[in-house]
Tab-separated table of C-alpha atoms in Angstrom:
chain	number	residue	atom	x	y	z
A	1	UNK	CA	0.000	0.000	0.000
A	2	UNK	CA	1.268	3.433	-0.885
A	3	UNK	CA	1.955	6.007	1.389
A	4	UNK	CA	-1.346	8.090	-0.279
A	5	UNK	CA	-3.814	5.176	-0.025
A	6	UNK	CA	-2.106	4.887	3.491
A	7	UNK	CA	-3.628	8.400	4.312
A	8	UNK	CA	-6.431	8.201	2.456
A	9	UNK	CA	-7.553	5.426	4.189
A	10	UNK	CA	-6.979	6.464	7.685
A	11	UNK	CA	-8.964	9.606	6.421
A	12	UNK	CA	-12.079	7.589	5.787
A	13	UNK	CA	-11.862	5.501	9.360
A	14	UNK	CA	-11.697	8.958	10.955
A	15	UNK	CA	-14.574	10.447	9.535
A	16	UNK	CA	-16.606	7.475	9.860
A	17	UNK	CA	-15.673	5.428	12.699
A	18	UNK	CA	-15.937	8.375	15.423
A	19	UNK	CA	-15.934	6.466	18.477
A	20	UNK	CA	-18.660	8.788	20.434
A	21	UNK	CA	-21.205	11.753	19.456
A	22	UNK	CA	-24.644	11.381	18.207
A	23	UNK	CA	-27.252	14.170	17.588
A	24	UNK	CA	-26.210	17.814	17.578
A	25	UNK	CA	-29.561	19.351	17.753
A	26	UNK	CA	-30.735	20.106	21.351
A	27	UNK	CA	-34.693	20.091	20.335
A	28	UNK	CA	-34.387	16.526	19.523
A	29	UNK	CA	-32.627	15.567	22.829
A	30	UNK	CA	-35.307	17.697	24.709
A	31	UNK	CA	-38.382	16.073	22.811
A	32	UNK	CA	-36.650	12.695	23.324
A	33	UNK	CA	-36.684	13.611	26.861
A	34	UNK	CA	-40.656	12.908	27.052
A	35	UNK	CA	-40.691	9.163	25.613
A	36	UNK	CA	-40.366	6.118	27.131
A	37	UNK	CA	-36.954	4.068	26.353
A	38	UNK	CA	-36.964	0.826	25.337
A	39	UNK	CA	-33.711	-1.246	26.241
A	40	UNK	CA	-32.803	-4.088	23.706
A	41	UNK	CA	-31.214	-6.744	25.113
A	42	UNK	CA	-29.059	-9.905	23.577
A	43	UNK	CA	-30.997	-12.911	22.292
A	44	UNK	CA	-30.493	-15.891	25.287
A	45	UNK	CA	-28.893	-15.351	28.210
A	46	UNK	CA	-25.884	-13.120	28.510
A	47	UNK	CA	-23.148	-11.198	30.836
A	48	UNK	CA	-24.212	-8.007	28.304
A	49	UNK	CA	-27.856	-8.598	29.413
A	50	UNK	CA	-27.657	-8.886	32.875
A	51	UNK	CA	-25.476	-6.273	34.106
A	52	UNK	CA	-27.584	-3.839	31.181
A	53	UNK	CA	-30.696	-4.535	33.325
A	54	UNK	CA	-29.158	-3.788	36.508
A	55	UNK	CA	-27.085	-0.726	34.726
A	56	UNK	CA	-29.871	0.734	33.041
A	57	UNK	CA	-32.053	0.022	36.608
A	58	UNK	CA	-29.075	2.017	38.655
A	59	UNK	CA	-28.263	4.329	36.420
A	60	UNK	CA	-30.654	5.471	33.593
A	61	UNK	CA	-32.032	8.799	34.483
A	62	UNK	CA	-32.415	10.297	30.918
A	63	UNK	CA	-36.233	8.855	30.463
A	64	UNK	CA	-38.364	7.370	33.096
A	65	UNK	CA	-39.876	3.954	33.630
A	66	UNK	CA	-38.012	2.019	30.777
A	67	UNK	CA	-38.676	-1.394	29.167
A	68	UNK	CA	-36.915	-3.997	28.183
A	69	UNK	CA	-37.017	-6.634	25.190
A	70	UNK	CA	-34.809	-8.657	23.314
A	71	UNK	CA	-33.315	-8.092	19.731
A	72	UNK	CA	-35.995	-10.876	17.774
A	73	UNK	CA	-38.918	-8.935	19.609
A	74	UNK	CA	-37.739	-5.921	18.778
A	75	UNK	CA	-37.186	-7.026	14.989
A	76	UNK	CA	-40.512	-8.726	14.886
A	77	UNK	CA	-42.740	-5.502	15.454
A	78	UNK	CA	-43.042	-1.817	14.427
A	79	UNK	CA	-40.319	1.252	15.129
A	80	UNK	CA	-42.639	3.747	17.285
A	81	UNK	CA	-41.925	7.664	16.885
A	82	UNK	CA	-42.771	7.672	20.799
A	83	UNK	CA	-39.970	5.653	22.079
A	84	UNK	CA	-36.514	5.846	22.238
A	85	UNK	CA	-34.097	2.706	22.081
A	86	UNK	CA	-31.459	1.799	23.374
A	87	UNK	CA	-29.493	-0.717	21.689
A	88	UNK	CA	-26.502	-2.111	19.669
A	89	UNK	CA	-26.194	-1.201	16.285
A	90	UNK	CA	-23.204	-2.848	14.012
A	91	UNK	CA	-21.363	0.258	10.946
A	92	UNK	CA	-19.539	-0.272	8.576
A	93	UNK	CA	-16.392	2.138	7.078
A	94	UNK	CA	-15.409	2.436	3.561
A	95	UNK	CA	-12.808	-0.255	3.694
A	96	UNK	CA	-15.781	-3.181	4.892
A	97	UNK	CA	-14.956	-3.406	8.167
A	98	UNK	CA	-17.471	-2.954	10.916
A	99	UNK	CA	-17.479	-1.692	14.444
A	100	UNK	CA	-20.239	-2.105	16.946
A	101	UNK	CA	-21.965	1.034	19.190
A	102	UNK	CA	-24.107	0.965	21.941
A	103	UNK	CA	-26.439	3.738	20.368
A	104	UNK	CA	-29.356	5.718	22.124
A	105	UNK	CA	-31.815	5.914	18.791
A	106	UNK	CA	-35.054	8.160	18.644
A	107	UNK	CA	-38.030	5.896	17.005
A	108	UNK	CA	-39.887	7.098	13.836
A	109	UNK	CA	-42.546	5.585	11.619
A	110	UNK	CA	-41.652	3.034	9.572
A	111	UNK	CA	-42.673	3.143	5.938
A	112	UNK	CA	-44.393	0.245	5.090
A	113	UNK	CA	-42.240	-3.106	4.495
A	114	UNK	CA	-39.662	-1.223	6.463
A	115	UNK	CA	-38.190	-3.947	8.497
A	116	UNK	CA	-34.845	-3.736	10.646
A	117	UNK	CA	-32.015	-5.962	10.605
A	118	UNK	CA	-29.890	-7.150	12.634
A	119	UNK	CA	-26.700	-9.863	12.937
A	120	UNK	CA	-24.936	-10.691	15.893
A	121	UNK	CA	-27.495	-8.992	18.851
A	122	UNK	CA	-26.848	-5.695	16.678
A	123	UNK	CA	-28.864	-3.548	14.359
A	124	UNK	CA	-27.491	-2.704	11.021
A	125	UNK	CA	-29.830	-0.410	8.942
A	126	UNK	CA	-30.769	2.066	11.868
A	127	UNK	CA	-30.681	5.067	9.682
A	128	UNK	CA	-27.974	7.820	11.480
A	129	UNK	CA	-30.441	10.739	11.347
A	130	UNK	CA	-32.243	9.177	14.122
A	131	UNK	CA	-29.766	8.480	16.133
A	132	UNK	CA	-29.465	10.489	19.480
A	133	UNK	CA	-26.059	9.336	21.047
A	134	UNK	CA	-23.745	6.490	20.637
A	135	UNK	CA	-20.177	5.471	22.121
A	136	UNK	CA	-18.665	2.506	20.356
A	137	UNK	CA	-17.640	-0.697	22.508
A	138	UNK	CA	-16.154	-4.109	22.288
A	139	UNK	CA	-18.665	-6.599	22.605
A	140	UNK	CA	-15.969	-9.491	23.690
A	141	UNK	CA	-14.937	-6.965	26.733
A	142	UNK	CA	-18.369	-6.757	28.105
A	143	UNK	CA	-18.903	-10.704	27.430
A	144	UNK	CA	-16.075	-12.619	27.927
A	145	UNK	CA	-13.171	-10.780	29.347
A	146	UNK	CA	-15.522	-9.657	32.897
A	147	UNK	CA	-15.841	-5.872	31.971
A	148	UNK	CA	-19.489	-5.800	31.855
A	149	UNK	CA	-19.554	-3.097	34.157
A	150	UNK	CA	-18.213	-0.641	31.630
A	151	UNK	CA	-22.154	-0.391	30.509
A	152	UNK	CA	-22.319	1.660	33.854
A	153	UNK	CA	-19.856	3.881	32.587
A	154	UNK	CA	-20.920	4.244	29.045
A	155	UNK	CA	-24.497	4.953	29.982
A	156	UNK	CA	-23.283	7.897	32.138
A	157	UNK	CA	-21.516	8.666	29.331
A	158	UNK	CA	-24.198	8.863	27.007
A	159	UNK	CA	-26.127	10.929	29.485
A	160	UNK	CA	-23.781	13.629	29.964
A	161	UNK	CA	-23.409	13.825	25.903
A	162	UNK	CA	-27.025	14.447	25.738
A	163	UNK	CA	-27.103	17.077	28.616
A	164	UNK	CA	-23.918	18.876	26.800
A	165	UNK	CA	-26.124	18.747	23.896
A	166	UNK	CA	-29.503	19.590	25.414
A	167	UNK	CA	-27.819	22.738	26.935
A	168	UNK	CA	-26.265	24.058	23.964
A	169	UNK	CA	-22.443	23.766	25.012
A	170	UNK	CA	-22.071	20.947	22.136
A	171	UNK	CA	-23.443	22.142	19.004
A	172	UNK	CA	-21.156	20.038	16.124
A	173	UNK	CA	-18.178	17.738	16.536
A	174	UNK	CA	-15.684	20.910	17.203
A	175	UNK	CA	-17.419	21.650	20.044
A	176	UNK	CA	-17.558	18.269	21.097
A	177	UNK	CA	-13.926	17.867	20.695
A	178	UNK	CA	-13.098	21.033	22.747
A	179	UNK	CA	-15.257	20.170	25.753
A	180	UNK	CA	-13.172	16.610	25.677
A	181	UNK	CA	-9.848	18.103	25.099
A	182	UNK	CA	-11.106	20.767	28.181
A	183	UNK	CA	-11.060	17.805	30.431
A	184	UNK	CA	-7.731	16.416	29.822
A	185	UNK	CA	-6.074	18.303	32.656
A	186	UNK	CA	-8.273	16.895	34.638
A	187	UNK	CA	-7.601	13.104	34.604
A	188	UNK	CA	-4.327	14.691	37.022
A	189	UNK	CA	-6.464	14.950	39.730
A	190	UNK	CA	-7.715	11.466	39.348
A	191	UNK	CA	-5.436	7.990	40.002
A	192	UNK	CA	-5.172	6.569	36.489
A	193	UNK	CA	-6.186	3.249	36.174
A	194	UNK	CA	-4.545	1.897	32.869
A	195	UNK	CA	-4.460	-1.627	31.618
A	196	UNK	CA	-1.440	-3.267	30.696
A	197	UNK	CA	-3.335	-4.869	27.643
A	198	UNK	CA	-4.361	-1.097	26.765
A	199	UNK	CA	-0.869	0.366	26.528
A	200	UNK	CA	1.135	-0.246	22.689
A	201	UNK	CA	4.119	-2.647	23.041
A	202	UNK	CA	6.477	0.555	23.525
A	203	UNK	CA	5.499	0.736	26.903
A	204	UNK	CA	5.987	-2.296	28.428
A	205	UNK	CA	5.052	-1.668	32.602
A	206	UNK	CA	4.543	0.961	34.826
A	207	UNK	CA	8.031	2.340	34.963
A	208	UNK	CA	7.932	3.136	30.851
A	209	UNK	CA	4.465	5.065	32.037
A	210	UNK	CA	6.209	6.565	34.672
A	211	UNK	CA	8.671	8.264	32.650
A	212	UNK	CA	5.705	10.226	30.660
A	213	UNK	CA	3.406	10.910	33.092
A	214	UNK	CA	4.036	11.817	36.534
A	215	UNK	CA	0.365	11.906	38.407
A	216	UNK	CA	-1.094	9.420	39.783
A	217	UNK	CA	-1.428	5.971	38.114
A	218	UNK	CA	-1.317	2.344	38.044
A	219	UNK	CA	-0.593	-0.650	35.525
A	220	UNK	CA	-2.573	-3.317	36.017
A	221	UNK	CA	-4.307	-6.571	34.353
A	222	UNK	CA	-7.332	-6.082	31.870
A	223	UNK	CA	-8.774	-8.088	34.282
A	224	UNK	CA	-8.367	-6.119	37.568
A	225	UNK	CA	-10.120	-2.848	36.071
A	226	UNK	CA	-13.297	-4.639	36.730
A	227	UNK	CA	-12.163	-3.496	40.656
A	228	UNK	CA	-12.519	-0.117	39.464
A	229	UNK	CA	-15.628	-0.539	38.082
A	230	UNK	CA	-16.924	-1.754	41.335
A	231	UNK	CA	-15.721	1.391	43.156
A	232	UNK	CA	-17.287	3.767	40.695
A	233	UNK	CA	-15.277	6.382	42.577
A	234	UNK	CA	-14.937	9.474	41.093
A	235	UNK	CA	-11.548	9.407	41.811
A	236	UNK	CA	-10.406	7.324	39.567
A	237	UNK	CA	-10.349	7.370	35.604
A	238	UNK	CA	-9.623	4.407	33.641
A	239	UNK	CA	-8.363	3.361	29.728
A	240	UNK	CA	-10.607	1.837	27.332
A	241	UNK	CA	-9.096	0.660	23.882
A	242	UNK	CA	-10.896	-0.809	20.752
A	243	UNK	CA	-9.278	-1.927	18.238
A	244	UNK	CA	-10.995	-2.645	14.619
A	245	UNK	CA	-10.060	-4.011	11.504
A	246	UNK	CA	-6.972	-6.144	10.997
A	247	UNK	CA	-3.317	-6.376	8.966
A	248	UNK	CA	-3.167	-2.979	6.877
A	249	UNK	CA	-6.714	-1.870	8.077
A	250	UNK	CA	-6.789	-1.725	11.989
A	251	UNK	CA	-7.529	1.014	14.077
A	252	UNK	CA	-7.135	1.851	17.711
A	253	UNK	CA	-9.452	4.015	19.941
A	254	UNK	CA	-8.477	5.115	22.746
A	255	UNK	CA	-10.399	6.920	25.665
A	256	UNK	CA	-10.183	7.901	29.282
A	257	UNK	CA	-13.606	7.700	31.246
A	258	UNK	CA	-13.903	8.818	34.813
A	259	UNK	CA	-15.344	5.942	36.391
A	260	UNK	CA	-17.791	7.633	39.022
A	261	UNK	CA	-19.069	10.236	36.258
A	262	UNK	CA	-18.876	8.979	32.885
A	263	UNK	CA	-17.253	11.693	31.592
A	264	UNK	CA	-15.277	10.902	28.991
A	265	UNK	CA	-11.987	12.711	30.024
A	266	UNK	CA	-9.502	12.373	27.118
A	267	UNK	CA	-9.977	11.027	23.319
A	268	UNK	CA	-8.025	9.773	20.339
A	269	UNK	CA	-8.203	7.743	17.395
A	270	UNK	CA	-4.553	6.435	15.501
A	271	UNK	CA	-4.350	4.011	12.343
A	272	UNK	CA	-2.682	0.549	13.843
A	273	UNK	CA	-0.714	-0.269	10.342
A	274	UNK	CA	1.305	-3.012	10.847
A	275	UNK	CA	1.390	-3.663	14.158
A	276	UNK	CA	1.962	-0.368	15.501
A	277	UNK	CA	0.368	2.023	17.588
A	278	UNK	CA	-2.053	-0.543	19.358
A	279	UNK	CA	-2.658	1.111	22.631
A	280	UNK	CA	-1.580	4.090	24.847
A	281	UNK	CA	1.071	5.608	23.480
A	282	UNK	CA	3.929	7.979	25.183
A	283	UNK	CA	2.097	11.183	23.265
A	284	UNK	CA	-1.169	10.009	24.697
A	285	UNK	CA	0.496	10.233	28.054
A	286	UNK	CA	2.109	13.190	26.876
A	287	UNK	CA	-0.913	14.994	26.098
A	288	UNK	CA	-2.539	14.488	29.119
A	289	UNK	CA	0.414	15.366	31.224
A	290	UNK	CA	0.406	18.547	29.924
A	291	UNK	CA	-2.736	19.798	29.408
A	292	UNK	CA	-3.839	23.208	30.636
């Protein structure tokens, strides 16, 4: 691959694989406000569904009294303009690979024959104009490698995108970018919780962290962040990496949530071409050392 089709295809990931945002448009989050939410769950029995019950139970103030149903119910009856749903939805970028998003989606009337479709638990022809607010997520994380708890964190997540919307302080992706990038300074004032599966083979342990970035922190197993989690302390932030694609075409996304708010604290997005850059890197650390 040439140095050009290089670029031009990280280009296309970047503008279509954003990680998080949704709607812009602060009526819609308002009017969205007064519906009911439906919450889609897996088909069968899974780690996904049963910590999104008790998430969503906990932690879902955004609509009141929501329901719950499971992807095959969902696909066997109509979209209704008075609900919202939350659910899983599946993209795809320009160079066919997909990524899946736990998405916030405002309902609309179906035209008739319209019919929704689905593979693997998520939705793949929810049209993007109705979608509200989305942050994207590894399915095998929540399912099989005990991190189911990060649904508490991307919920709050999604909530505090909509309120930033609703309120007029994020009005396009610039804005949403700045009010990220505004919160960078403040993962100092946090203890870092970073996993050593999250951080790109050029920083092997906590001492090669160390040397970048001097506040607070710890190195720890994949595994153990689910101890975080737990302590949904304010106090602590923690990493959260997805990679997509593979070979020539994978991507890393990186973010920094704080674990007792949601907020998403720091953001960024690097092409993964040939086996490099697939984590935390020393800019990342860097950056947030830094910031002002």
């Amino acid at each position: 691959m040439s140095i050009r089709s290089i670029a031009t295809t990280t280009l296309l990931l970047t503008q279509v694989l954003h990680a998080q945002y949704g709607s812009f448009d602060a009526g819609a989050v308002k009017a969205a406000k007064a519906t009911r939410t439906v919450v889609v769950l897996d088909a069968g029995d899974s780690p996904y569904n049963r910590t999104m019950i008790e998430s969503v139970k906990s932690n879902w103030k955004f609509t009141s009294d929501p329901e719950f149903m499971t992807v095959a119910e969902l696909a066997a009856q109509p979209i209704s303009p008075d609900r919202t749903y939350l659910l899983k939805t599946r993209k795809t970028d320009p160079v066919k690979f997909e990524a899946t998003f736990l998405t916030l989606v405002k309902g609309w009337k179906p035209k008739k024959g319209e019919t929704l479709e689905q593979t693997g638990n998520a939705f793949t022809s929810i049209p993007s104009e109705h979608e509200l607010a989305f942050i994207q997520m590894d399915p095998k994380a929540i399912d099989e490698q005990g991190l189911a708890q990060l649904l508490d964190v991307y919920l709050k997540h999604l909530q505090n995108y909509l309120s930033l919307v609703e309120g007029g302080k994020i009005t396009d992706k610039t804005t949403a970018d700045r009010t990220y990038a505004s919160r960078n300074r403040s993962v100092r004032e946090t203890e870092l919780w970073l996993a050593k599966e999250h951080l790109d083979k050029s920083l092997p342990d906590a001492a090669a962290v160390k040397e970048f970035y001097t506040a607070p922190s710890q190195v720890m197993a994949l595994s153990q962040l689910a101890t975080a989690l737990e302590k949904a302390s304010k106090g602590i932030t923690i990493s959260d990496v997805v990679l997509t694609g593979d070979n020539k075409n994978k991507h890393c996304f990186k973010r920094v949530f704080n674990v007792g708010t949601g907020e998403l604290m720091y953001l960024r997005d690097d092409a993964s071409i040939f086996g490099k850059k697939e984590g935390f890197l020393d800019e990342d650390l860097k950056t947030i050392e830094r910031a002002r």
